GROMACS .gro file of C-alpha atoms in nm:
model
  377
    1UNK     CA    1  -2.177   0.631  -2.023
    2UNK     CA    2  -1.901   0.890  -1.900
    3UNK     CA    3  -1.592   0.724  -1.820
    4UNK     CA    4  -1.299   0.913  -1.914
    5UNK     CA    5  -1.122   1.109  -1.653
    6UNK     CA    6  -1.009   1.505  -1.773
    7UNK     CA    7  -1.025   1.655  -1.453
    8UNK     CA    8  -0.961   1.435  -1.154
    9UNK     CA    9  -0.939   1.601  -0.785
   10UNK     CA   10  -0.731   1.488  -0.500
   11UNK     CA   11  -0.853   1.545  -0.148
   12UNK     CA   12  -0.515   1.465   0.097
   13UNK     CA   13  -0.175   1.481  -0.053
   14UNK     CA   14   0.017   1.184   0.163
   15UNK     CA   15   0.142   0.903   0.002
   16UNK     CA   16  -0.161   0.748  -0.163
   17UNK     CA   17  -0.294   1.058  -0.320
   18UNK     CA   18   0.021   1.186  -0.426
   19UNK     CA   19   0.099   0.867  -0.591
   20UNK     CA   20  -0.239   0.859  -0.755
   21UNK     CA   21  -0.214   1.169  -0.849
   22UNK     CA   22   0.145   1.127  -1.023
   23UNK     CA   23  -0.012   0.823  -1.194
   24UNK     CA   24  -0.296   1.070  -1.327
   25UNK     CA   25  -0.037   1.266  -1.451
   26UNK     CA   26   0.172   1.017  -1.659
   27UNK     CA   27  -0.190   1.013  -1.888
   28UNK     CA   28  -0.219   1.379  -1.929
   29UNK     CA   29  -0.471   1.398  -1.664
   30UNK     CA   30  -0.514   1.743  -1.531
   31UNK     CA   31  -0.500   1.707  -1.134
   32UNK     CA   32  -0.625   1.927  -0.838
   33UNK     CA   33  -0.450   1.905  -0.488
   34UNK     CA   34  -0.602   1.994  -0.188
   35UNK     CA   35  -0.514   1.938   0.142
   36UNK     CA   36  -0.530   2.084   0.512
   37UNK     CA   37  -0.178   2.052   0.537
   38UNK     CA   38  -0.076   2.374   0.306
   39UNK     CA   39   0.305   2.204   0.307
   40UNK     CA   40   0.210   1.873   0.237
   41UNK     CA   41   0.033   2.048  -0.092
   42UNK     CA   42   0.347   2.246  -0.193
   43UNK     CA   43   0.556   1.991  -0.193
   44UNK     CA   44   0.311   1.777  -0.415
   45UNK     CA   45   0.294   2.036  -0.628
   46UNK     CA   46   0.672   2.073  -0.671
   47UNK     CA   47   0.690   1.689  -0.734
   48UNK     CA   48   0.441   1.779  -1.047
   49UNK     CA   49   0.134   1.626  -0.896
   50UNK     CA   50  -0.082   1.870  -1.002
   51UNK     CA   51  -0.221   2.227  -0.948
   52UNK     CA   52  -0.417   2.352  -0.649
   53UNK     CA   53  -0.780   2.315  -0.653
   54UNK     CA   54  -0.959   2.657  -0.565
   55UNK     CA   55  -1.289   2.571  -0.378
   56UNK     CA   56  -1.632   2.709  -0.417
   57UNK     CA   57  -1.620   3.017  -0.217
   58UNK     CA   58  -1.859   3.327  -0.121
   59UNK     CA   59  -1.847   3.617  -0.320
   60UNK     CA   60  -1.786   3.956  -0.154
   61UNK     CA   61  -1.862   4.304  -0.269
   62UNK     CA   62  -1.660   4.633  -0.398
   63UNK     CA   63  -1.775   4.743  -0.021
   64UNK     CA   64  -1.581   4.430   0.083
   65UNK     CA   65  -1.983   4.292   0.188
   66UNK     CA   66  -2.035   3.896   0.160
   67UNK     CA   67  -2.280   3.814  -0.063
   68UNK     CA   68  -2.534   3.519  -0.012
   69UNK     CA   69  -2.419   3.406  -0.385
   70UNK     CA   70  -2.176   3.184  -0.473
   71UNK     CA   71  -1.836   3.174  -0.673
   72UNK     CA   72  -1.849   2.805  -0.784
   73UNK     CA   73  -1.546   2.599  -0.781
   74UNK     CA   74  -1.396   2.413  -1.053
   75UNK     CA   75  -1.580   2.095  -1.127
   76UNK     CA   76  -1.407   1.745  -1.152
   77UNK     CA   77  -1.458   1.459  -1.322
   78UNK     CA   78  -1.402   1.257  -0.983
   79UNK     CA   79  -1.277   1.374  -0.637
   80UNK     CA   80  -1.020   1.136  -0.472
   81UNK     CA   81  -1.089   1.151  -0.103
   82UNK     CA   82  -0.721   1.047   0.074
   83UNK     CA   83  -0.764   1.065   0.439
   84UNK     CA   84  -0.769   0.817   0.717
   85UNK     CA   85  -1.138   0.615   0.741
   86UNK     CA   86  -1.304   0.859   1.002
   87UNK     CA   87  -1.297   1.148   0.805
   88UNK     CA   88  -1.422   1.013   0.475
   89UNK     CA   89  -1.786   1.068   0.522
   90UNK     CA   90  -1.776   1.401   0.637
   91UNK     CA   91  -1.524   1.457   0.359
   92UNK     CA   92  -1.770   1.299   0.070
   93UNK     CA   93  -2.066   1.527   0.251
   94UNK     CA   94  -1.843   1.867   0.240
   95UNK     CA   95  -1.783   1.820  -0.178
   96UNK     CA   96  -2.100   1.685  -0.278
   97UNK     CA   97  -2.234   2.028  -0.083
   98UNK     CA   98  -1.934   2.222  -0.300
   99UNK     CA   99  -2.054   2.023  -0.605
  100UNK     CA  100  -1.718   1.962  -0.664
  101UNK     CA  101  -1.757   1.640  -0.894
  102UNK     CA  102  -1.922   1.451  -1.090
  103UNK     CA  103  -1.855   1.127  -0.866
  104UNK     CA  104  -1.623   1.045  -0.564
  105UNK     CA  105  -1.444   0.777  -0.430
  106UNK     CA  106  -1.181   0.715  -0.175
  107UNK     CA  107  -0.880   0.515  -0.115
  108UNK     CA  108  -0.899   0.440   0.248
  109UNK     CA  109  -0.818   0.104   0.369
  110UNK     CA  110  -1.120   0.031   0.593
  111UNK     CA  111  -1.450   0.028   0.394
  112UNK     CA  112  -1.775  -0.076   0.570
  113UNK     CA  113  -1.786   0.208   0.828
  114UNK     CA  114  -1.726   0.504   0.547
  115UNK     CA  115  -1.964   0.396   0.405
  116UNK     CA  116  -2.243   0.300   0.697
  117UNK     CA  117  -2.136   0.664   0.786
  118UNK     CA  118  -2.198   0.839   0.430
  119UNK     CA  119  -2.552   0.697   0.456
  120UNK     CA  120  -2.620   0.842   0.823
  121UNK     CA  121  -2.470   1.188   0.714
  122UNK     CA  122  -2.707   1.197   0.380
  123UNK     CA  123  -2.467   1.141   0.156
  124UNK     CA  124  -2.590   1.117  -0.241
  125UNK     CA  125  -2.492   0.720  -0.306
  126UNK     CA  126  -2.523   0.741  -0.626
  127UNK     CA  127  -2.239   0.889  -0.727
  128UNK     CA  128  -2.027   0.739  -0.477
  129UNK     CA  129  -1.784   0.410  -0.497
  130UNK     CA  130  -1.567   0.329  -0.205
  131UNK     CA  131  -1.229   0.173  -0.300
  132UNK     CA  132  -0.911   0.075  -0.193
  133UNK     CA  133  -0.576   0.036  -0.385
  134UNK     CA  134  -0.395  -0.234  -0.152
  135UNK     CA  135  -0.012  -0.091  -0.218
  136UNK     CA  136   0.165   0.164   0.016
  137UNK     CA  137   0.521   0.188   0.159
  138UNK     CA  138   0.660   0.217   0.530
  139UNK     CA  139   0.713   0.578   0.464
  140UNK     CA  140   0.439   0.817   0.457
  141UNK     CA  141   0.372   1.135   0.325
  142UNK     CA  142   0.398   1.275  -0.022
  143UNK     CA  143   0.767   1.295  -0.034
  144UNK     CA  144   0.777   0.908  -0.065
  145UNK     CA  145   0.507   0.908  -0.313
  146UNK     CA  146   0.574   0.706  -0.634
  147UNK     CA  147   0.376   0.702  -0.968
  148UNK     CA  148   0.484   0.379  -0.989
  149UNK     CA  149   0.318   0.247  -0.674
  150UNK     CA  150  -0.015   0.062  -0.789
  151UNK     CA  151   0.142  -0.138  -1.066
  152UNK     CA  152   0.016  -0.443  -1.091
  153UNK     CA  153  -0.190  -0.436  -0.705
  154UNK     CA  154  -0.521  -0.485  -0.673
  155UNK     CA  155  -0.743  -0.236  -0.618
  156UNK     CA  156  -1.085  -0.306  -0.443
  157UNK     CA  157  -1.379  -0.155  -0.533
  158UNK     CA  158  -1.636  -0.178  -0.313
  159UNK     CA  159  -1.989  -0.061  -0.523
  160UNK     CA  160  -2.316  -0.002  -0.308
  161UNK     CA  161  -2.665  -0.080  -0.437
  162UNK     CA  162  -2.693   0.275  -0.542
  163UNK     CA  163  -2.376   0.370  -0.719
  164UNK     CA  164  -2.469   0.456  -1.067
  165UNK     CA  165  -2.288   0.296  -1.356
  166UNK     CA  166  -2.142   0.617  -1.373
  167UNK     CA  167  -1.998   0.578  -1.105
  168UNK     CA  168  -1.849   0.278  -1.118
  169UNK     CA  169  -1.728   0.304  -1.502
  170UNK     CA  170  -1.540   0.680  -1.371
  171UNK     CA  171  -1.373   0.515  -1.073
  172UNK     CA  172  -1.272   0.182  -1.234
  173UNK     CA  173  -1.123   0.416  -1.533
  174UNK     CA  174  -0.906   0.572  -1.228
  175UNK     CA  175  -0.789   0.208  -1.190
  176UNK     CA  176  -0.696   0.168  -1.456
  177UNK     CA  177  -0.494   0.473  -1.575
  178UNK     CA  178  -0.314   0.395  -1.210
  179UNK     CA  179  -0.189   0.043  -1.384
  180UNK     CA  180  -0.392  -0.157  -1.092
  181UNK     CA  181  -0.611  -0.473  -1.107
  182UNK     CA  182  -0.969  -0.395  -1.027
  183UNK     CA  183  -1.125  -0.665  -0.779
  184UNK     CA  184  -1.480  -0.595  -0.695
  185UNK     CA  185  -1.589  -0.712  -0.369
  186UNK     CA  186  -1.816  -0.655  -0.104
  187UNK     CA  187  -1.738  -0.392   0.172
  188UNK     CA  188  -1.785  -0.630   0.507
  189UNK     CA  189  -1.588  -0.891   0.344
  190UNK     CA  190  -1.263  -0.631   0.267
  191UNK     CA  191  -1.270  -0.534   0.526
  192UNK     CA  192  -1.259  -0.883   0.685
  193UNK     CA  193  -1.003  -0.984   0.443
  194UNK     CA  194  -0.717  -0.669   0.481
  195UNK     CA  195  -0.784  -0.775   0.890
  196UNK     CA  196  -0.595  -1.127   0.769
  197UNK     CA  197  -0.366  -0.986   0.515
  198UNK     CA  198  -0.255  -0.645   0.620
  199UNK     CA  199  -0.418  -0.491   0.945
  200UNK     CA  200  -0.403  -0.827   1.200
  201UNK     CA  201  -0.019  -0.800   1.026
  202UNK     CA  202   0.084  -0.468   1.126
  203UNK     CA  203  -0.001  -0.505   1.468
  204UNK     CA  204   0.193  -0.837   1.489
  205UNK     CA  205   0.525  -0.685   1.357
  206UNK     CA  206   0.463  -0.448   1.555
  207UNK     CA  207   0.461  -0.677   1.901
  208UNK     CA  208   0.742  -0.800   1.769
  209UNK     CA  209   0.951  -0.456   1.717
  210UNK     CA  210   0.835  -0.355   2.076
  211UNK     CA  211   1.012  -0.644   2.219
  212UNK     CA  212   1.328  -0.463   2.092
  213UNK     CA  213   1.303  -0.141   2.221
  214UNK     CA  214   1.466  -0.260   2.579
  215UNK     CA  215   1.638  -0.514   2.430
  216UNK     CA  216   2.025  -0.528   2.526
  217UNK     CA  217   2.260  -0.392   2.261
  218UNK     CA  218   2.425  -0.744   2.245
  219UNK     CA  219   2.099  -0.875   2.095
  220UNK     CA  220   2.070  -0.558   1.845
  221UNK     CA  221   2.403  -0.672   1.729
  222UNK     CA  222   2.312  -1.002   1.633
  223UNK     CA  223   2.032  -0.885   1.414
  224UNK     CA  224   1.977  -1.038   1.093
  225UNK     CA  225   1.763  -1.005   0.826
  226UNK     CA  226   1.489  -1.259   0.957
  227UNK     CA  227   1.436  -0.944   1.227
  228UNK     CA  228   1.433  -0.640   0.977
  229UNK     CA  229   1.183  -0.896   0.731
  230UNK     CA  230   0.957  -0.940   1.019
  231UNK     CA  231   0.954  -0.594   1.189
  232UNK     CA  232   0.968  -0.413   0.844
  233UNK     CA  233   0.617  -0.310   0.830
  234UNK     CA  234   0.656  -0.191   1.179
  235UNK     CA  235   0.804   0.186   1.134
  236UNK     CA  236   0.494   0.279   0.995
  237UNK     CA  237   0.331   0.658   1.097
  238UNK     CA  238   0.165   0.520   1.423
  239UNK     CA  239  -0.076   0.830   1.410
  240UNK     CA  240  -0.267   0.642   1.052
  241UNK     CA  241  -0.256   0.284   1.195
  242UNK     CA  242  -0.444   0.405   1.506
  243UNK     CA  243  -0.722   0.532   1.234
  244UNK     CA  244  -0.740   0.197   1.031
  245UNK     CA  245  -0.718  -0.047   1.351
  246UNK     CA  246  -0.991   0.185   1.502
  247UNK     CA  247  -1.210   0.147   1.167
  248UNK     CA  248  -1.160  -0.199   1.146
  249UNK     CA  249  -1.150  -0.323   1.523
  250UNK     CA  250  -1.396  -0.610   1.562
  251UNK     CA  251  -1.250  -0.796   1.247
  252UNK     CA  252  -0.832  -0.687   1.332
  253UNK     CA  253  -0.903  -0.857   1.658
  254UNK     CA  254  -1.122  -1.160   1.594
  255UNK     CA  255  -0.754  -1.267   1.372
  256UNK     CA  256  -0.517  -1.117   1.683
  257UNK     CA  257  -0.702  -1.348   1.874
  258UNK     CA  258  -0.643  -1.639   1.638
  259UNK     CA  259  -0.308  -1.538   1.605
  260UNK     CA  260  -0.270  -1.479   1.988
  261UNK     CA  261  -0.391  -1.876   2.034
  262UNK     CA  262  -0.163  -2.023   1.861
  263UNK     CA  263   0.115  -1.830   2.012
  264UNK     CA  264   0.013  -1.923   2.353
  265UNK     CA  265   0.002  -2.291   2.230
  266UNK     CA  266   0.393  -2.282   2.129
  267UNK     CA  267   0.474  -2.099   2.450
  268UNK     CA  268   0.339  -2.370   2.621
  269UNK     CA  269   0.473  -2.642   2.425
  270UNK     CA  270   0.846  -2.454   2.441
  271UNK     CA  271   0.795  -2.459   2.859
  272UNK     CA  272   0.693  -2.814   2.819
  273UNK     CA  273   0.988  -2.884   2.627
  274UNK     CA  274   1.235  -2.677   2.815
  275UNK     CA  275   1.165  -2.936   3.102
  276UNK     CA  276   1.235  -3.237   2.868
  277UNK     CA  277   0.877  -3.350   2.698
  278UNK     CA  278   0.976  -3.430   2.422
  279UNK     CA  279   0.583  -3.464   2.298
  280UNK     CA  280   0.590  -3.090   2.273
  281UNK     CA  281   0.763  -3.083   1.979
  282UNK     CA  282   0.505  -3.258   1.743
  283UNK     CA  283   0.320  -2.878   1.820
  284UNK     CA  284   0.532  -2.668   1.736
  285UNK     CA  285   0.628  -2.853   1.424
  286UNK     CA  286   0.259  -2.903   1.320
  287UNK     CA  287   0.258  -2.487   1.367
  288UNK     CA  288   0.582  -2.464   1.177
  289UNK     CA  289   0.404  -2.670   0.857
  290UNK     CA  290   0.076  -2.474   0.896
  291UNK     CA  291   0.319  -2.145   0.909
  292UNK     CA  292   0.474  -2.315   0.571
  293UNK     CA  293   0.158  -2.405   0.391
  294UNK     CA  294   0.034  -2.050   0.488
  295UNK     CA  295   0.324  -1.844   0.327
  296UNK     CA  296   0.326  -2.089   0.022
  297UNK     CA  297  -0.031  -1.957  -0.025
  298UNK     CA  298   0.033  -1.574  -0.096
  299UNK     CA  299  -0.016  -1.535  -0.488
  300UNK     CA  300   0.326  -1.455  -0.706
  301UNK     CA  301   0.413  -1.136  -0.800
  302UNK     CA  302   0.170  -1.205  -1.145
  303UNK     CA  303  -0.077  -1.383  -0.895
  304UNK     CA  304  -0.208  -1.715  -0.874
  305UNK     CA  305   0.026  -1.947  -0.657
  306UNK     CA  306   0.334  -1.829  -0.598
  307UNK     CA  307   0.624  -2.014  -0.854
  308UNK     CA  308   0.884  -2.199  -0.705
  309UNK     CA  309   1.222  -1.964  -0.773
  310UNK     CA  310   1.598  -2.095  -0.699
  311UNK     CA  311   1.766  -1.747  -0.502
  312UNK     CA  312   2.173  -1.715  -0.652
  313UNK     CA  313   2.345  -1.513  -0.367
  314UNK     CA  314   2.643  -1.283  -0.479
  315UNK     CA  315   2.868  -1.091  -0.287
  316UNK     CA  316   2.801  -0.711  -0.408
  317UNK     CA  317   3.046  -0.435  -0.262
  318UNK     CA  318   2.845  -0.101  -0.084
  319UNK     CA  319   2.983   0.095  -0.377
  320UNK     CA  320   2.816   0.327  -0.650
  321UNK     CA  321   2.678   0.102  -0.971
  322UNK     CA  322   2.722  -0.266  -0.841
  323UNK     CA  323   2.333  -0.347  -0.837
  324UNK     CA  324   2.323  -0.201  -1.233
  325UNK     CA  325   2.668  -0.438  -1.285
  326UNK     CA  326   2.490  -0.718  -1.159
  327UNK     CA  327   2.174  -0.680  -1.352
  328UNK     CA  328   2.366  -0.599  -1.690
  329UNK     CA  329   2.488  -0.967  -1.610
  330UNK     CA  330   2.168  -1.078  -1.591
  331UNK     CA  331   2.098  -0.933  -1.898
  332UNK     CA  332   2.378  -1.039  -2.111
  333UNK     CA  333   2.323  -1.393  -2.030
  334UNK     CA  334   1.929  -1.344  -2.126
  335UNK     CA  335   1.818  -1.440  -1.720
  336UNK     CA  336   1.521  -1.260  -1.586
  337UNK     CA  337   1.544  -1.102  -1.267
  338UNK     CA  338   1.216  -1.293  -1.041
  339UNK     CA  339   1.300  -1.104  -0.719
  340UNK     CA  340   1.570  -0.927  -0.558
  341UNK     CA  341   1.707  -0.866  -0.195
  342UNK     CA  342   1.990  -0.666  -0.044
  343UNK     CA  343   2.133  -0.786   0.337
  344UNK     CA  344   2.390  -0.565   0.424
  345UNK     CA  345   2.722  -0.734   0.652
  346UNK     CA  346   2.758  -0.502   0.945
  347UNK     CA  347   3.097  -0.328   0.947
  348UNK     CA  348   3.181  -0.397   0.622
  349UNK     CA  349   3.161  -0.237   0.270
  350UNK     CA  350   2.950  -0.512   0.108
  351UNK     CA  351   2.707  -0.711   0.123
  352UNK     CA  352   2.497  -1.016  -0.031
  353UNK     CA  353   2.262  -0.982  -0.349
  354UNK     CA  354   1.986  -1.262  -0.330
  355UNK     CA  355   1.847  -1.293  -0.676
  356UNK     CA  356   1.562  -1.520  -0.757
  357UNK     CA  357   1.549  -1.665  -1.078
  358UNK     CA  358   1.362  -1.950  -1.256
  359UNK     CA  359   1.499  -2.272  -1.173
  360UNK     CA  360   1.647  -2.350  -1.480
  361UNK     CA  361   1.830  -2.019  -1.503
  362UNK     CA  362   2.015  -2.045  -1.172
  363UNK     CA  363   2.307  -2.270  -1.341
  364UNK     CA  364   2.348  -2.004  -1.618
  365UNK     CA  365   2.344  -1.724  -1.372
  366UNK     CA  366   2.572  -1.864  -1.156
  367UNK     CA  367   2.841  -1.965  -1.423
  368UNK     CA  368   2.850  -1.599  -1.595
  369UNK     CA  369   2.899  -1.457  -1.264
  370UNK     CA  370   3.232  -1.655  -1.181
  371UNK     CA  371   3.347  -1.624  -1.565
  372UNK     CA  372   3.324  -1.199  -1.495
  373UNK     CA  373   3.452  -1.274  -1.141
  374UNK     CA  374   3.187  -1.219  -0.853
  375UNK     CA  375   3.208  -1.423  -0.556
  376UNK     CA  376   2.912  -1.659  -0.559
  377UNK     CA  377   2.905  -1.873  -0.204
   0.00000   0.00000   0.00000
């Protein structure tokens, strides 16, 4: 069974297949670009993401004639399809036509529909594995591409009755040479599940960022970094979310609506309390708990429950080489670094460093710190 990857082509040269493709390229995998974005492809290119793939094309005459014959392209291992969810079908149809590999998958974050629509179109199955690596950035595009960016994620693969074990041995090897954790899973349930933990998300934030674009500069100035942690996800390309939310609509909303519930419950329970029930407040503290058991659920960073870290604060100035200072600290006094945050104090040159460390560490950190002479509050 063919499973290693020589020739791997990437169809859409934003973040995720420009990533991918860097990954590819760590292994000595040789990499086609393509794109309809001709920039887009350059600049891949010059970020050493690989060549660019020349298509199967018609073949034309000394008399400058097309021919009905053929120049055939240059055949993959596996073709990559990067776009947003409405285009991969028609994408899938268009290089099985080309013959340009020997299987295909894609990375887009909405599964079920590709898929329902790769059957409609005609689409050969059998070579075909939907997937989705769940990593990305707020920045789009394939300058903010990293090779580094599937490390330790999981990656969903989403097999139909009729992939081949071809198939699915070819795409799972692209897994795994991108450093991600294959989960295999069916495609109506992802797609109910990244509604909960990603898409339902995004759309939340982003109620929450629209509430401060008319917001009064005195209110901008107070912000803190409980705003910037809940809006982060916010400042994503509108244009892409419009293409998952569309792909995904029925389960986004059935979780908005959850979501939009139990907001209208604390609303209701802040009025009440605003004109002195003091009942009200056994709801929004039962929400507050549910909030906390919620958030305590969300797997560590080597998954499974998430570990119980103790955060050291330090006072780090806004100057060249004080994160590096801080970690060669860390390092000299043997304490691994869990987790690490950066909240900037407005106006001033500095800021604070939270570090999470094991519990048992924090002491040790916190004594070498003083001894070199950081301020630790």
């Amino acid at each position: 069974m063919a499973s290693e990857l020589r020739t791997v082509l990437v169809v859409g040269t934003g973040l995720i297949g420009t990533s991918l493709a860097l990954a590819l390229r760590r292994h000595g995998v040789r990499v086609l670009l393509t794109d309809r974005d001709q920039g887009a492809v350059r600049l891949a290119r010059e970020l050493g993401a690989g060549e660019e793939w020349r298509p199967a094309r018609q073949g034309t005459a000394e008399s400058g004639t097309v021919q009905r014959d053929e120049v055939p392209g240059e055949r993959a291992d596996l073709a990559v399809i990067a776009v947003p969810p409405g285009h991969v079908a028609t994408e899938l149809l268009d290089l099985q036509r080309q013959d340009a590999a020997a299987c295909y998958t894609d990375v887009a974050s909405v599964k079920a529909e590709p898929i329902e629509q790769a059957a409609r179109l005609g689409c050969d199955l059998t070579t075909y594995v939907a997937s989705h690596p769940l990593a990305g950035r707020e920045r789009s595009g394939p300058g903010a591409a990293r090779a580094e960016l599937f490390l330790g994620r999981p990656w969903a693969l989403c097999p139909t009755k009729e992939s081949s074990p071809e198939a699915r041995a070819t795409v799972l090897r692209l897994v795994e040479l991108c450093g991600a954790n294959p989960v295999e899973v069916d495609a109506a349930e992802h797609d109910r599940a990244v509604a909960v933990v990603s898409h339902a998300p995004h759309v939340a934030a982003s109620a929450v960022a629209a509430r401060l674009a008319d917001a009064p500069d005195v209110a901008l100035g107070l912000a803190g970094q409980g705003v910037r942690d809940v809006t982060r996800i916010a400042g994503s390309d509108p244009g892409l979310w419009l293409g998952i939310l569309s792909g995904n609509a029925a389960p986004v909303a059935e979780v908005l609506e959850a979501v939009s519930h139990d907001l209208a419950e604390a609303a209701s329970a802040l009025r009440a309390m605003a004109g002195g029930d003091g009942t009200a407040r056994q709801d929004i503290t039962q929400l507050l708990k549910r909030g906390v058991a919620g958030h305590g659920r969300i797997p560590g960073k080597h998954g499974g429950p998430a570990p119980a870290y103790v955060v050291v604060q330090v006072i780090i100035g806004d100057r060249p080489g004080q994160l590096a200072k801080l970690f060669q600290v860390c390092d000299e006094v043997g304490v691994n670094v869990e987790d690490v945050r950066l909240e900037h104090a407005p106006g001033l040159p500095l800021g604070v460093a939270e570090v999470a460390v094991q519990p048992e560490a924090a002491p040790v950190l916190t004594r070498a710190l003083h001894e070199r002479g950081w301020q630790v509050p």
